[in-house]
Amino acid sequence: PGPGMESLPEGVLIQILASIPAVDLILVCRLVCCQWKNLVDGTALWILKCQQEGLTRAESEEDVENWQNFYFLSKKRKNLIRNPCGEEDLEHWGEIENGGDGWKIEELPGDFGKEFPSEDVHNYFVTSYEWCRKAQVIDLRAEGYWEELMDTTQPKIMVRDWYAGRSDAGCLYELCVRLLSENEDVLAEYKSETVTIPEDNDASWTEISHTFSSYGPGVRFVRFEHGGQDTLFWKGWYGVRVTNSSVTVEP
């Protein structure tokens, strides 16, 4: 028999391995021999896969500590909040507090409102004359973020939300996001101030964001909660409007 693949130059072998699906590299190719294990655990193979699939970021590539994790996090990156814009009514939202006349979904721009900065967003949730709150709890393991990754790499967790008032009414807004352990102990928390939007505002949409980093081991869930009310106590839906909420695990 002729020479096997082990006789190939390392650069050529990396080119061949880079054409194999990432999961097969981890579960199959890594177990073939010591040489393949070292290549799969190394940096060059994953840099090449990232380049081939256009997985890059604006910062210097020298900042990437683990290219294998960077590859998988980039491939998995998505908004973990379900139904962020009310396209499915209140589906996927729990722990709902329906103060006043409760939550309502309206179409953009709405009465005395403005269009959203993105054309992809068509609806928003709106609050009433007493506090309305709603929450989602994201199970990170169910979303594919394994325990070792969360405990050791501790990838950044980015939280965003958008809020606006009506131009004819004042309102209040709050955001609270918590990183929870297996037993739902609070390991890290971001809580906004209570934002007051005055009457006669311009109804423009405002983004609020926070990035969790270096939060320590043990994070298994993200609990996202937001809400608000109007300040005039008018019957109906004159309170804060929220939409396009997002939680992403960043590469």
Tab-separated table of N, CA and C in Angstrom, residues 10 17 51 55 62-63 71 73 143-144 157 237 239:
chain	number	residue	atom	x	y	z
A	10	GLU	N	1.618	18.924	6.953
A	10	GLU	CA	0.583	19.362	7.897
A	10	GLU	C	-0.359	20.389	7.275
A	17	LEU	N	-8.906	18.677	6.337
A	17	LEU	CA	-9.768	18.635	7.519
A	17	LEU	C	-10.735	19.817	7.560
A	51	GLN	N	-12.104	31.650	8.219
A	51	GLN	CA	-11.852	32.418	6.997
A	51	GLN	C	-12.707	31.906	5.839
A	55	LEU	N	-16.346	34.122	8.947
A	55	LEU	CA	-16.613	34.400	10.353
A	55	LEU	C	-15.486	35.262	10.903
A	62	GLU	N	-5.941	38.975	16.706
A	62	GLU	CA	-5.041	38.578	17.787
A	62	GLU	C	-5.771	38.502	19.124
A	63	ASP	N	-6.964	39.139	19.198
A	63	ASP	CA	-7.725	39.136	20.443
A	63	ASP	C	-8.443	37.815	20.689
A	71	TYR	N	-15.359	29.910	16.518
A	71	TYR	CA	-16.079	29.341	15.372
A	71	TYR	C	-17.492	28.907	15.789
A	73	LEU	N	-19.285	29.676	18.489
A	73	LEU	CA	-20.110	30.789	18.960
A	73	LEU	C	-20.605	31.643	17.795
A	143	GLU	N	-30.111	25.806	24.442
A	143	GLU	CA	-29.762	26.550	23.234
A	143	GLU	C	-28.415	26.114	22.657
A	144	GLY	N	-27.745	25.159	23.331
A	144	GLY	CA	-26.509	24.602	22.800
A	144	GLY	C	-25.229	25.163	23.375
A	157	ILE	N	-22.280	38.127	27.087
A	157	ILE	CA	-23.719	38.030	26.859
A	157	ILE	C	-24.237	39.449	26.664
A	237	TRP	N	-54.056	52.319	26.310
A	237	TRP	CA	-52.658	51.936	26.110
A	237	TRP	C	-51.825	53.148	25.709
A	239	GLY	N	-48.997	53.867	27.625
A	239	GLY	CA	-47.716	53.674	28.295
A	239	GLY	C	-46.567	53.435	27.337
